Amino acid sequence: MTVVTRFAPSPTGFLHIGSARTALFNYLFARHFGGQFLLRIEDTDRVRSTPEAIEAIISGLKWLGLDWDHDPIFQFERYKRHQEVALEMVAKGHAYYCYATPEELEEMRTLAGIEGRPLRYDGRWRNRSQDEAPEGVKPVVRLKALETGETHLKDLVQGEITVSNTTLDDMVLLRSDGTPTYMLAVVVDDHDMGITHVIRGDDHLTNTFRQIQIYDAMGWERPQFAHIPLIHGPDGAKLSKRHGALGVEAYRDMGFLPEAMCNYLLRLGWSHGDDEIISEKQAIEWFNLDHVGRSPSRFDMAKLLNVNAHYLKEEDNAKLLGLILPFLEKTLGRDLLPFEKDRLLKGMEGLKVRSKTILELQEAAYFYVAPLPFSRDEKAQSVLTEAALILLKDLKTELETSKISWTETPLHENIQAFVEKKELKLKDIAQPLRVALTGSLVSPGLFEVMEILGKEESLRRIEMI
Ligand code: GLU
């Protein structure tokens, strides 16, 4: 059997990270078995579905690298097929026309409220003949749900679950305007698309028991189901905006790398021993549903930052340069020159180990190309005492005349000797020199920066203090 999974978002907002994790699990499961991962846009809610949301989902998936097979399926385009199935169910006696008026339903709702139970359609048209149909009322089509017995589900994450069929109601399959409901559309589409495994959030678990009835009524083989626990915030409450339940593009804009996001989302609810850093290749090799936890996982921003810092360190320097270039060029208001790019590439090694996000990296990198004089904050300014300025001037003269090769070790030795001659310590000049070279008290190693800037530029920066 070829494994076929799908991601079936409703395009009513951004691709939030809980949905991104669902997509990731479906993607990895399919790739692990050499199967297919399909994308279905569930756009049947014509009011809430928007082209912007579709775009956000597609670009979010692309950014994460979760490539799907074939063209996306748009659910709304398939409504004729959904209608056809509903009518087939009516013909087979598994569904029926219901002419209950909105007032009748309202009465049922009131009664349910009084009795303190959820609304349940009372089946009043279940066994009535079409001849009794009131004139001018457009019927809905309802499922003739099982009234006795039990429905069993062997969920690949939640284990065995049994539900008494008395809890199932005659849900609507087609509305009175002929449009299919989500319950019907999702089953018909999963069947027609040959989905073998439905992996989705456990908020859909009760839907599954209702959907199973449609599979059974149509005599279709049920797919396997895996309901994954939702993501909670660090406080244990369901993840909300306040916790960081943002769209994936917000994480991109905060400077996260897609590989880090995928790694973090993978570990959020799935484990492979104690492994924290898992490449995509390993994830495809290892992923299965046996190690999906049964309890909700907690979103932890600090952990995500650490995972991102790891991927940043491993990332190719040229690729990182490409990622920070737009910020630098926007800030400078011009394109970077080749020698500046070269300088940044050389500096990248020292910059990336000190940054957790692309935002931090681009800010940390700016001094390499910033126009002089630097705008310095108070703290940086405070180390430029009169004595420090004299020292820097002397150092400049010393360095100008010295014949050392302008690389880290000789620079270190030379400056060390310079301060010793003055009966000072390296730390007496380190911070003023750092401020002169970078405009800040925090930067990569001083001698590394000097080597990368080169003699002329380093001396110019000291001169311009
Ligand atoms: N469209 C549904 C949602 O976004 C998912 C349906 C499913 O996975 O079966 O919640």
Tab-separated table of C-alpha atoms and ligand atoms in Angstrom:
chain	number	residue	atom	x	y	z
A	1	MET	CA	0.000	0.000	0.000
A	2	THR	CA	1.333	3.430	-0.907
A	3	VAL	CA	0.953	5.856	1.948
A	4	VAL	CA	-0.977	8.996	1.000
A	5	THR	CA	-1.365	11.794	3.536
A	6	ARG	CA	-2.769	15.256	3.228
A	7	PHE	CA	-2.747	18.632	4.842
A	8	ALA	CA	-6.212	20.175	4.707
A	9	PRO	CA	-6.174	23.726	6.043
A	10	SER	CA	-9.172	26.039	6.028
A	11	PRO	CA	-7.890	29.300	4.533
A	12	THR	CA	-9.435	31.620	7.054
A	13	GLY	CA	-6.243	33.084	8.525
A	14	PHE	CA	-2.481	32.651	8.572
A	15	LEU	CA	-0.721	29.283	8.730
A	16	HIS	CA	-0.385	29.071	12.459
A	17	ILE	CA	2.317	26.947	13.963
A	18	GLY	CA	-0.030	24.248	15.239
A	19	SER	CA	-1.218	23.727	11.675
A	20	ALA	CA	2.353	23.902	10.424
A	21	ARG	CA	3.224	21.046	12.765
A	22	THR	CA	0.280	19.007	11.448
A	23	ALA	CA	1.546	19.627	7.931
A	24	LEU	CA	5.061	18.620	8.976
A	25	PHE	CA	3.926	15.326	10.498
A	26	ASN	CA	1.928	14.478	7.388
A	27	TYR	CA	4.871	15.409	5.204
A	28	LEU	CA	7.375	13.340	7.167
A	29	PHE	CA	5.081	10.347	7.419
A	30	ALA	CA	4.535	10.296	3.659
A	31	ARG	CA	8.215	10.823	2.867
A	32	HIS	CA	9.247	8.152	5.365
A	33	PHE	CA	7.189	5.569	3.484
A	34	GLY	CA	8.032	6.920	0.032
A	35	GLY	CA	4.385	7.888	-0.333
A	36	GLN	CA	2.585	11.076	-1.275
A	37	PHE	CA	1.781	14.211	0.632
A	38	LEU	CA	-1.168	16.146	-0.781
A	39	LEU	CA	-2.503	19.618	-0.121
A	40	ARG	CA	-6.220	20.323	0.020
A	41	ILE	CA	-7.460	23.821	0.620
A	42	GLU	CA	-10.770	23.559	2.475
A	43	ASP	CA	-12.333	26.707	1.124
A	44	THR	CA	-15.989	25.766	1.431
A	45	ASP	CA	-16.654	28.539	3.906
A	46	ARG	CA	-17.048	31.174	1.219
A	47	VAL	CA	-17.339	34.030	3.648
A	48	ARG	CA	-14.314	33.336	5.803
A	49	SER	CA	-11.985	31.916	3.132
A	50	THR	CA	-9.742	34.540	1.576
A	51	PRO	CA	-7.150	34.570	-1.218
A	52	GLU	CA	-4.701	36.186	1.236
A	53	ALA	CA	-5.045	33.240	3.595
A	54	ILE	CA	-4.510	30.770	0.742
A	55	GLU	CA	-1.390	32.691	-0.212
A	56	ALA	CA	-0.174	32.724	3.407
A	57	ILE	CA	-0.633	28.952	3.679
A	58	ILE	CA	1.121	28.221	0.409
A	59	SER	CA	4.038	30.549	1.051
A	60	GLY	CA	4.317	29.302	4.652
A	61	LEU	CA	4.540	25.682	3.513
A	62	LYS	CA	7.060	26.599	0.830
A	63	TRP	CA	9.177	28.530	3.299
A	64	LEU	CA	9.211	25.530	5.638
A	65	GLY	CA	10.193	23.317	2.714
A	66	LEU	CA	7.116	21.104	3.028
A	67	ASP	CA	6.666	20.391	-0.662
A	68	TRP	CA	3.466	18.662	-1.549
A	69	ASP	CA	2.833	16.345	-4.476
A	70	HIS	CA	0.587	17.334	-7.379
A	71	ASP	CA	-1.484	20.509	-7.611
A	72	PRO	CA	-3.407	21.584	-4.534
A	73	ILE	CA	-7.048	20.498	-4.481
A	74	PHE	CA	-9.588	23.220	-3.799
A	75	GLN	CA	-12.483	21.709	-1.924
A	76	PHE	CA	-15.096	24.160	-3.117
A	77	GLU	CA	-14.496	23.135	-6.733
A	78	ARG	CA	-15.606	19.626	-5.828
A	79	TYR	CA	-19.049	20.491	-4.471
A	80	LYS	CA	-20.889	18.668	-7.279
A	81	ARG	CA	-19.135	15.483	-6.322
A	82	HIS	CA	-20.079	16.028	-2.674
A	83	GLN	CA	-23.715	16.492	-3.691
A	84	GLU	CA	-23.576	13.366	-5.789
A	85	VAL	CA	-22.415	11.320	-2.789
A	86	ALA	CA	-25.107	12.778	-0.531
A	87	LEU	CA	-27.769	11.842	-3.054
A	88	GLU	CA	-26.298	8.389	-3.405
A	89	MET	CA	-26.594	8.007	0.344
A	90	VAL	CA	-30.229	9.057	0.166
A	91	ALA	CA	-30.814	6.492	-2.590
A	92	LYS	CA	-29.187	3.780	-0.493
A	93	GLY	CA	-31.250	4.690	2.546
A	94	HIS	CA	-28.308	6.023	4.567
A	95	ALA	CA	-29.475	9.607	4.413
A	96	TYR	CA	-32.778	11.388	4.114
A	97	TYR	CA	-34.408	14.723	3.384
A	98	CYS	CA	-35.333	16.708	6.424
A	99	TYR	CA	-37.870	19.514	6.202
A	100	ALA	CA	-37.682	20.709	9.774
A	101	THR	CA	-38.102	24.471	9.828
A	102	PRO	CA	-35.743	26.871	11.611
A	103	GLU	CA	-38.494	27.329	14.233
A	104	GLU	CA	-38.632	23.597	14.903
A	105	LEU	CA	-34.873	23.475	15.293
A	106	GLU	CA	-35.045	26.425	17.626
A	107	GLU	CA	-37.551	24.541	19.770
A	108	MET	CA	-35.197	21.550	19.905
A	109	ARG	CA	-32.385	23.867	20.934
A	110	THR	CA	-34.466	25.418	23.700
A	111	LEU	CA	-35.490	22.006	24.976
A	112	ALA	CA	-31.879	20.829	24.962
A	113	GLY	CA	-30.944	23.967	26.871
A	114	ILE	CA	-33.592	23.308	29.501
A	115	GLU	CA	-32.472	19.720	29.869
A	116	GLY	CA	-28.856	20.839	29.981
A	117	ARG	CA	-27.634	18.703	27.066
A	118	PRO	CA	-26.150	19.583	23.683
A	119	LEU	CA	-28.538	20.153	20.823
A	120	ARG	CA	-29.410	16.970	19.058
A	121	TYR	CA	-31.731	16.764	16.096
A	122	ASP	CA	-34.539	14.470	17.164
A	123	GLY	CA	-34.808	12.543	13.897
A	124	ARG	CA	-38.356	13.680	13.158
A	125	TRP	CA	-37.944	13.261	9.373
A	126	ARG	CA	-35.971	10.052	9.592
A	127	ASN	CA	-38.788	7.776	8.687
A	128	ARG	CA	-41.289	10.134	7.160
A	129	SER	CA	-42.339	9.818	3.578
A	130	GLN	CA	-41.457	12.442	0.983
A	131	ASP	CA	-45.171	12.810	0.373
A	132	GLU	CA	-45.457	14.633	3.642
A	133	ALA	CA	-42.953	17.258	2.526
A	134	PRO	CA	-44.330	20.728	3.191
A	135	GLU	CA	-44.642	22.931	0.203
A	136	GLY	CA	-42.014	25.515	-0.534
A	137	VAL	CA	-39.556	24.266	2.097
A	138	LYS	CA	-36.135	23.371	0.785
A	139	PRO	CA	-34.897	20.320	2.687
A	140	VAL	CA	-31.470	19.564	4.073
A	141	VAL	CA	-29.999	16.097	3.646
A	142	ARG	CA	-29.184	14.333	6.909
A	143	LEU	CA	-27.224	11.232	7.645
A	144	LYS	CA	-29.275	8.350	9.030
A	145	ALA	CA	-26.911	7.779	11.915
A	146	LEU	CA	-26.680	4.424	13.663
A	147	GLU	CA	-28.852	4.373	16.752
A	148	THR	CA	-27.518	1.312	18.449
A	149	GLY	CA	-24.190	-0.430	18.921
A	150	GLU	CA	-20.759	1.097	19.169
A	151	THR	CA	-18.163	2.577	16.872
A	152	HIS	CA	-14.578	1.520	17.450
A	153	LEU	CA	-11.557	3.469	16.387
A	154	LYS	CA	-7.992	2.262	16.546
A	155	ASP	CA	-6.282	5.610	16.535
A	156	LEU	CA	-2.577	5.477	15.739
A	157	VAL	CA	-1.813	7.980	18.491
A	158	GLN	CA	-4.714	7.838	20.939
A	159	GLY	CA	-5.081	4.055	20.917
A	160	GLU	CA	-8.422	2.249	20.980
A	161	ILE	CA	-11.467	4.392	21.485
A	162	THR	CA	-15.070	3.239	21.564
A	163	VAL	CA	-18.078	5.475	21.331
A	164	SER	CA	-21.687	4.468	21.814
A	165	ASN	CA	-23.665	5.167	18.656
A	166	THR	CA	-26.437	6.650	20.747
A	167	THR	CA	-24.229	9.730	21.036
A	168	LEU	CA	-24.178	10.272	17.273
A	169	ASP	CA	-26.804	12.427	15.651
A	170	ASP	CA	-28.279	12.737	12.215
A	171	MET	CA	-25.898	15.422	11.078
A	172	VAL	CA	-26.521	17.534	8.028
A	173	LEU	CA	-24.682	16.485	4.868
A	174	LEU	CA	-26.161	18.990	2.421
A	175	ARG	CA	-27.588	22.313	3.472
A	176	SER	CA	-30.909	23.485	2.095
A	177	ASP	CA	-29.106	25.558	-0.555
A	178	GLY	CA	-27.424	22.354	-1.723
A	179	THR	CA	-23.966	23.179	-0.369
A	180	PRO	CA	-22.121	20.321	1.334
A	181	THR	CA	-21.083	20.490	4.962
A	182	TYR	CA	-17.508	20.087	6.098
A	183	MET	CA	-18.304	16.614	7.502
A	184	LEU	CA	-19.354	15.335	4.107
A	185	ALA	CA	-16.786	17.158	2.002
A	186	VAL	CA	-13.817	15.996	4.041
A	187	VAL	CA	-14.804	12.332	3.805
A	188	VAL	CA	-15.578	12.412	0.101
A	189	ASP	CA	-12.329	14.196	-0.643
A	190	ASP	CA	-10.201	11.953	1.546
A	191	HIS	CA	-11.768	8.937	-0.145
A	192	ASP	CA	-11.397	10.262	-3.682
A	193	MET	CA	-7.834	11.420	-3.067
A	194	GLY	CA	-6.919	7.945	-1.836
A	195	ILE	CA	-5.831	9.191	1.583
A	196	THR	CA	-4.550	6.268	3.639
A	197	HIS	CA	-3.666	8.158	6.824
A	198	VAL	CA	-5.484	11.127	8.263
A	199	ILE	CA	-3.104	12.834	10.670
A	200	ARG	CA	-4.654	15.874	12.309
A	201	GLY	CA	-5.221	17.680	15.595
A	202	ASP	CA	-7.138	15.861	18.307
A	203	ASP	CA	-9.751	18.606	18.235
A	204	HIS	CA	-11.109	16.606	15.279
A	205	LEU	CA	-11.521	13.385	17.240
A	206	THR	CA	-15.273	13.690	17.743
A	207	ASN	CA	-15.672	14.586	14.067
A	208	THR	CA	-13.922	11.354	13.193
A	209	PHE	CA	-16.638	9.230	14.776
A	210	ARG	CA	-19.224	11.063	12.728
A	211	GLN	CA	-17.152	10.857	9.570
A	212	ILE	CA	-16.620	7.127	9.983
A	213	GLN	CA	-20.368	6.696	9.507
A	214	ILE	CA	-20.140	8.198	6.059
A	215	TYR	CA	-17.312	5.838	5.080
A	216	ASP	CA	-19.294	2.875	6.355
A	217	ALA	CA	-22.524	3.975	4.726
A	218	MET	CA	-20.784	4.342	1.376
A	219	GLY	CA	-18.993	1.028	1.824
A	220	TRP	CA	-15.640	2.824	1.560
A	221	GLU	CA	-12.551	1.618	3.324
A	222	ARG	CA	-11.767	3.870	6.283
A	223	PRO	CA	-8.345	5.486	6.334
A	224	GLN	CA	-6.218	5.103	9.415
A	225	PHE	CA	-6.531	7.988	11.823
A	226	ALA	CA	-3.919	9.626	13.998
A	227	HIS	CA	-5.046	12.463	16.240
A	228	ILE	CA	-2.169	14.472	17.567
A	229	PRO	CA	-2.499	16.471	20.779
A	230	LEU	CA	-2.654	20.204	20.376
A	231	ILE	CA	0.137	22.557	21.304
A	232	HIS	CA	-0.287	24.425	24.561
A	233	GLY	CA	1.411	27.532	25.865
A	234	PRO	CA	4.058	27.371	28.616
A	235	ASP	CA	1.275	27.936	31.150
A	236	GLY	CA	-0.575	24.820	30.007
A	237	ALA	CA	-3.463	26.701	28.410
A	238	LYS	CA	-4.330	26.129	24.767
A	239	LEU	CA	-1.886	27.999	22.564
A	240	SER	CA	-3.124	31.463	21.717
A	241	LYS	CA	-1.707	34.584	20.130
A	242	ARG	CA	-0.473	35.681	23.505
A	243	HIS	CA	1.796	32.591	23.624
A	244	GLY	CA	3.127	32.927	20.119
A	245	ALA	CA	0.434	31.192	18.094
A	246	LEU	CA	1.365	33.384	15.192
A	247	GLY	CA	1.587	32.643	11.529
A	248	VAL	CA	4.802	31.012	10.356
A	249	GLU	CA	5.631	34.186	8.413
A	250	ALA	CA	5.803	36.007	11.740
A	251	TYR	CA	8.560	33.607	12.797
A	252	ARG	CA	10.343	34.179	9.517
A	253	ASP	CA	10.150	37.917	10.172
A	254	MET	CA	11.455	37.403	13.705
A	255	GLY	CA	14.566	35.889	12.159
A	256	PHE	CA	14.004	32.158	12.504
A	257	LEU	CA	15.370	29.731	9.946
A	258	PRO	CA	12.902	27.281	8.385
A	259	GLU	CA	15.107	24.302	9.271
A	260	ALA	CA	15.064	25.372	12.916
A	261	MET	CA	11.290	25.835	12.870
A	262	CYS	CA	10.780	22.348	11.429
A	263	ASN	CA	13.188	20.812	13.913
A	264	TYR	CA	11.502	22.539	16.820
A	265	LEU	CA	7.966	21.702	15.649
A	266	LEU	CA	8.981	18.103	15.104
A	267	ARG	CA	10.207	17.785	18.672
A	268	LEU	CA	7.029	19.399	19.889
A	269	GLY	CA	5.035	16.243	20.307
A	270	TRP	CA	7.386	13.641	18.838
A	271	SER	CA	10.613	12.238	20.161
A	272	HIS	CA	13.509	10.098	19.084
A	273	GLY	CA	15.326	9.209	22.269
A	274	ASP	CA	17.015	12.295	23.634
A	275	ASP	CA	17.812	13.757	20.238
A	276	GLU	CA	17.093	17.463	20.020
A	277	ILE	CA	18.788	18.417	16.791
A	278	ILE	CA	17.357	16.359	13.985
A	279	SER	CA	18.040	17.098	10.341
A	280	GLU	CA	15.326	16.733	7.736
A	281	LYS	CA	17.043	13.628	6.400
A	282	GLN	CA	17.087	12.001	9.819
A	283	ALA	CA	13.517	13.081	10.465
A	284	ILE	CA	12.343	11.382	7.284
A	285	GLU	CA	14.284	8.278	8.220
A	286	TRP	CA	13.020	8.138	11.793
A	287	PHE	CA	9.547	9.604	11.793
A	288	ASN	CA	6.673	7.369	12.780
A	289	LEU	CA	3.487	7.766	14.739
A	290	ASP	CA	4.574	5.449	17.572
A	291	HIS	CA	6.526	8.201	19.231
A	292	VAL	CA	3.963	10.936	19.070
A	293	GLY	CA	3.130	11.816	22.663
A	294	ARG	CA	-0.421	11.589	23.930
A	295	SER	CA	-0.382	14.695	26.034
A	296	PRO	CA	-0.259	18.263	24.754
A	297	SER	CA	3.190	19.680	24.230
A	298	ARG	CA	4.175	23.103	25.469
A	299	PHE	CA	5.477	25.810	23.238
A	300	ASP	CA	8.735	27.153	24.591
A	301	MET	CA	10.202	30.239	22.918
A	302	ALA	CA	13.559	29.916	24.686
A	303	LYS	CA	13.984	26.421	23.309
A	304	LEU	CA	13.032	27.538	19.829
A	305	LEU	CA	15.656	30.283	20.073
A	306	ASN	CA	18.296	27.762	21.096
A	307	VAL	CA	17.437	25.462	18.230
A	308	ASN	CA	17.591	28.443	15.890
A	309	ALA	CA	20.979	29.481	17.268
A	310	HIS	CA	22.224	25.990	16.500
A	311	TYR	CA	21.049	26.099	12.881
A	312	LEU	CA	22.434	29.589	12.468
A	313	LYS	CA	25.855	28.358	13.494
A	314	GLU	CA	25.690	25.513	11.007
A	315	GLU	CA	24.366	27.612	8.157
A	316	ASP	CA	26.434	28.411	5.106
A	317	ASN	CA	27.992	31.894	5.383
A	318	ALA	CA	27.054	32.976	1.881
A	319	LYS	CA	23.450	31.980	2.500
A	320	LEU	CA	23.414	33.991	5.707
A	321	LEU	CA	24.832	36.964	3.869
A	322	GLY	CA	21.955	36.663	1.414
A	323	LEU	CA	19.499	36.710	4.320
A	324	ILE	CA	20.912	39.809	6.002
A	325	LEU	CA	21.607	41.738	2.805
A	326	PRO	CA	18.101	43.264	2.446
A	327	PHE	CA	18.297	44.752	5.952
A	328	LEU	CA	21.803	46.144	5.462
A	329	GLU	CA	21.033	47.627	2.062
A	330	LYS	CA	17.795	49.126	3.309
A	331	THR	CA	19.557	50.669	6.294
A	332	LEU	CA	22.369	52.046	4.146
A	333	GLY	CA	19.996	53.112	1.400
A	334	ARG	CA	22.232	51.617	-1.275
A	335	ASP	CA	23.593	48.334	-2.602
A	336	LEU	CA	26.575	46.825	-0.838
A	337	LEU	CA	29.870	46.993	-2.691
A	338	PRO	CA	31.805	43.804	-3.422
A	339	PHE	CA	34.511	44.595	-0.850
A	340	GLU	CA	31.834	45.101	1.816
A	341	LYS	CA	30.210	41.778	1.035
A	342	ASP	CA	33.607	40.198	1.208
A	343	ARG	CA	34.208	41.739	4.613
A	344	LEU	CA	30.857	40.444	5.880
A	345	LEU	CA	31.561	36.984	4.555
A	346	LYS	CA	34.853	36.931	6.425
A	347	GLY	CA	33.152	38.217	9.553
A	348	MET	CA	30.209	35.842	9.370
A	349	GLU	CA	31.886	33.044	11.302
A	350	GLY	CA	32.394	35.287	14.330
A	351	LEU	CA	29.001	36.955	13.984
A	352	LYS	CA	26.817	33.884	13.652
A	353	VAL	CA	28.071	32.178	16.792
A	354	ARG	CA	26.948	35.216	18.777
A	355	SER	CA	23.440	35.480	17.312
A	356	LYS	CA	20.265	33.538	17.927
A	357	THR	CA	18.198	34.958	15.091
A	358	ILE	CA	18.707	36.544	11.698
A	359	LEU	CA	17.549	39.838	13.231
A	360	GLU	CA	20.305	39.681	15.814
A	361	LEU	CA	22.782	38.670	13.137
A	362	GLN	CA	21.985	41.559	10.832
A	363	GLU	CA	22.193	44.079	13.623
A	364	ALA	CA	25.455	42.618	14.860
A	365	ALA	CA	26.869	42.676	11.307
A	366	TYR	CA	25.996	46.275	10.556
A	367	PHE	CA	29.163	47.811	11.996
A	368	TYR	CA	31.248	46.167	9.273
A	369	VAL	CA	29.608	48.394	6.663
A	370	ALA	CA	28.175	51.285	8.676
A	371	PRO	CA	29.085	54.842	7.659
A	372	LEU	CA	31.429	56.676	10.034
A	373	PRO	CA	31.314	58.195	12.533
A	374	PHE	CA	29.211	55.661	14.419
A	375	SER	CA	26.235	56.771	16.359
A	376	ARG	CA	27.097	55.473	19.806
A	377	ASP	CA	24.889	54.895	22.770
A	378	GLU	CA	25.701	56.335	26.188
A	379	LYS	CA	27.300	53.188	27.463
A	380	ALA	CA	29.703	52.976	24.537
A	381	GLN	CA	30.453	56.666	24.846
A	382	SER	CA	31.263	56.300	28.525
A	383	VAL	CA	34.400	54.216	27.931
A	384	LEU	CA	35.888	56.919	25.735
A	385	THR	CA	37.473	58.840	28.574
A	386	GLU	CA	40.144	61.410	27.953
A	387	ALA	CA	42.835	58.932	28.970
A	388	ALA	CA	41.352	56.325	26.652
A	389	LEU	CA	41.371	58.747	23.736
A	390	ILE	CA	45.059	59.539	24.302
A	391	LEU	CA	45.798	55.841	24.485
A	392	LEU	CA	43.972	55.187	21.227
A	393	LYS	CA	45.906	57.982	19.538
A	394	ASP	CA	49.201	56.490	20.690
A	395	LEU	CA	48.122	53.064	19.591
A	396	LYS	CA	47.281	54.383	16.173
A	397	THR	CA	50.753	55.862	15.792
A	398	GLU	CA	52.277	52.612	16.964
A	399	LEU	CA	50.243	50.514	14.543
A	400	GLU	CA	50.832	52.890	11.638
A	401	THR	CA	54.564	52.489	11.867
A	402	SER	CA	54.724	48.821	12.810
A	403	LYS	CA	55.510	46.336	10.091
A	404	ILE	CA	53.543	43.390	11.488
A	405	SER	CA	51.339	41.338	9.258
A	406	TRP	CA	47.758	42.535	9.852
A	407	THR	CA	46.363	39.290	11.170
A	408	GLU	CA	44.900	38.234	14.509
A	409	THR	CA	47.923	36.792	16.345
A	410	PRO	CA	50.536	39.447	15.493
A	411	LEU	CA	47.958	42.150	16.224
A	412	HIS	CA	47.228	40.606	19.578
A	413	GLU	CA	50.943	40.359	20.443
A	414	ASN	CA	51.643	43.842	19.241
A	415	ILE	CA	48.860	45.486	21.205
A	416	GLN	CA	49.714	43.413	24.263
A	417	ALA	CA	53.288	44.690	24.086
A	418	PHE	CA	52.018	48.237	23.578
A	419	VAL	CA	49.925	48.227	26.782
A	420	GLU	CA	52.658	46.525	28.793
A	421	LYS	CA	55.112	49.228	27.783
A	422	LYS	CA	52.691	51.680	29.318
A	423	GLU	CA	52.300	49.499	32.400
A	424	LEU	CA	48.680	48.923	31.555
A	425	LYS	CA	46.525	45.877	30.928
A	426	LEU	CA	44.890	44.790	27.696
A	427	LYS	CA	41.493	45.448	29.214
A	428	ASP	CA	42.426	49.135	29.568
A	429	ILE	CA	42.395	49.540	25.838
A	430	ALA	CA	40.104	46.701	24.721
A	431	GLN	CA	36.755	48.425	25.225
A	432	PRO	CA	37.743	51.877	23.891
A	433	LEU	CA	39.285	50.162	20.884
A	434	ARG	CA	36.177	48.076	20.397
A	435	VAL	CA	34.007	51.164	20.487
A	436	ALA	CA	36.273	52.855	17.961
A	437	LEU	CA	36.161	49.888	15.593
A	438	THR	CA	32.553	48.796	15.981
A	439	GLY	CA	30.681	51.598	17.720
A	440	SER	CA	29.577	49.210	20.420
A	441	LEU	CA	30.697	47.365	23.557
A	442	VAL	CA	29.657	44.021	22.124
A	443	SER	CA	31.222	42.552	19.018
A	444	PRO	CA	33.176	39.588	17.728
A	445	GLY	CA	36.786	39.268	18.890
A	446	LEU	CA	38.724	42.499	18.681
A	447	PHE	CA	41.692	41.173	16.715
A	448	GLU	CA	39.426	39.233	14.404
A	449	VAL	CA	37.543	42.449	13.644
A	450	MET	CA	40.818	44.297	13.017
A	451	GLU	CA	42.026	41.627	10.645
A	452	ILE	CA	38.761	41.638	8.715
A	453	LEU	CA	38.569	45.428	8.501
A	454	GLY	CA	42.188	45.599	7.352
A	455	LYS	CA	44.887	48.049	8.347
A	456	GLU	CA	43.680	51.105	6.538
A	457	GLU	CA	40.056	50.848	7.660
A	458	SER	CA	40.983	49.967	11.259
A	459	LEU	CA	43.264	53.004	11.530
A	460	ARG	CA	40.633	55.196	9.893
A	461	ARG	CA	38.092	54.083	12.477
A	462	ILE	CA	40.497	54.863	15.352
A	463	GLU	CA	41.266	58.206	13.780
A	464	MET	CA	37.582	59.093	13.535
A	465	ILE	CA	36.789	58.447	17.142
B	1	GLU	N1	-9.910	22.055	7.507
B	1	GLU	C1	-9.758	21.533	8.834
B	1	GLU	C2	-9.042	22.533	9.709
B	1	GLU	O1	-8.372	23.420	9.197
B	1	GLU	C3	-8.939	20.274	8.899
B	1	GLU	C4	-9.650	19.119	8.395
B	1	GLU	C5	-8.950	17.828	8.567
B	1	GLU	O2	-7.727	17.777	8.752
B	1	GLU	O3	-9.640	16.840	8.450
B	1	GLU	O4	-9.150	22.439	10.899
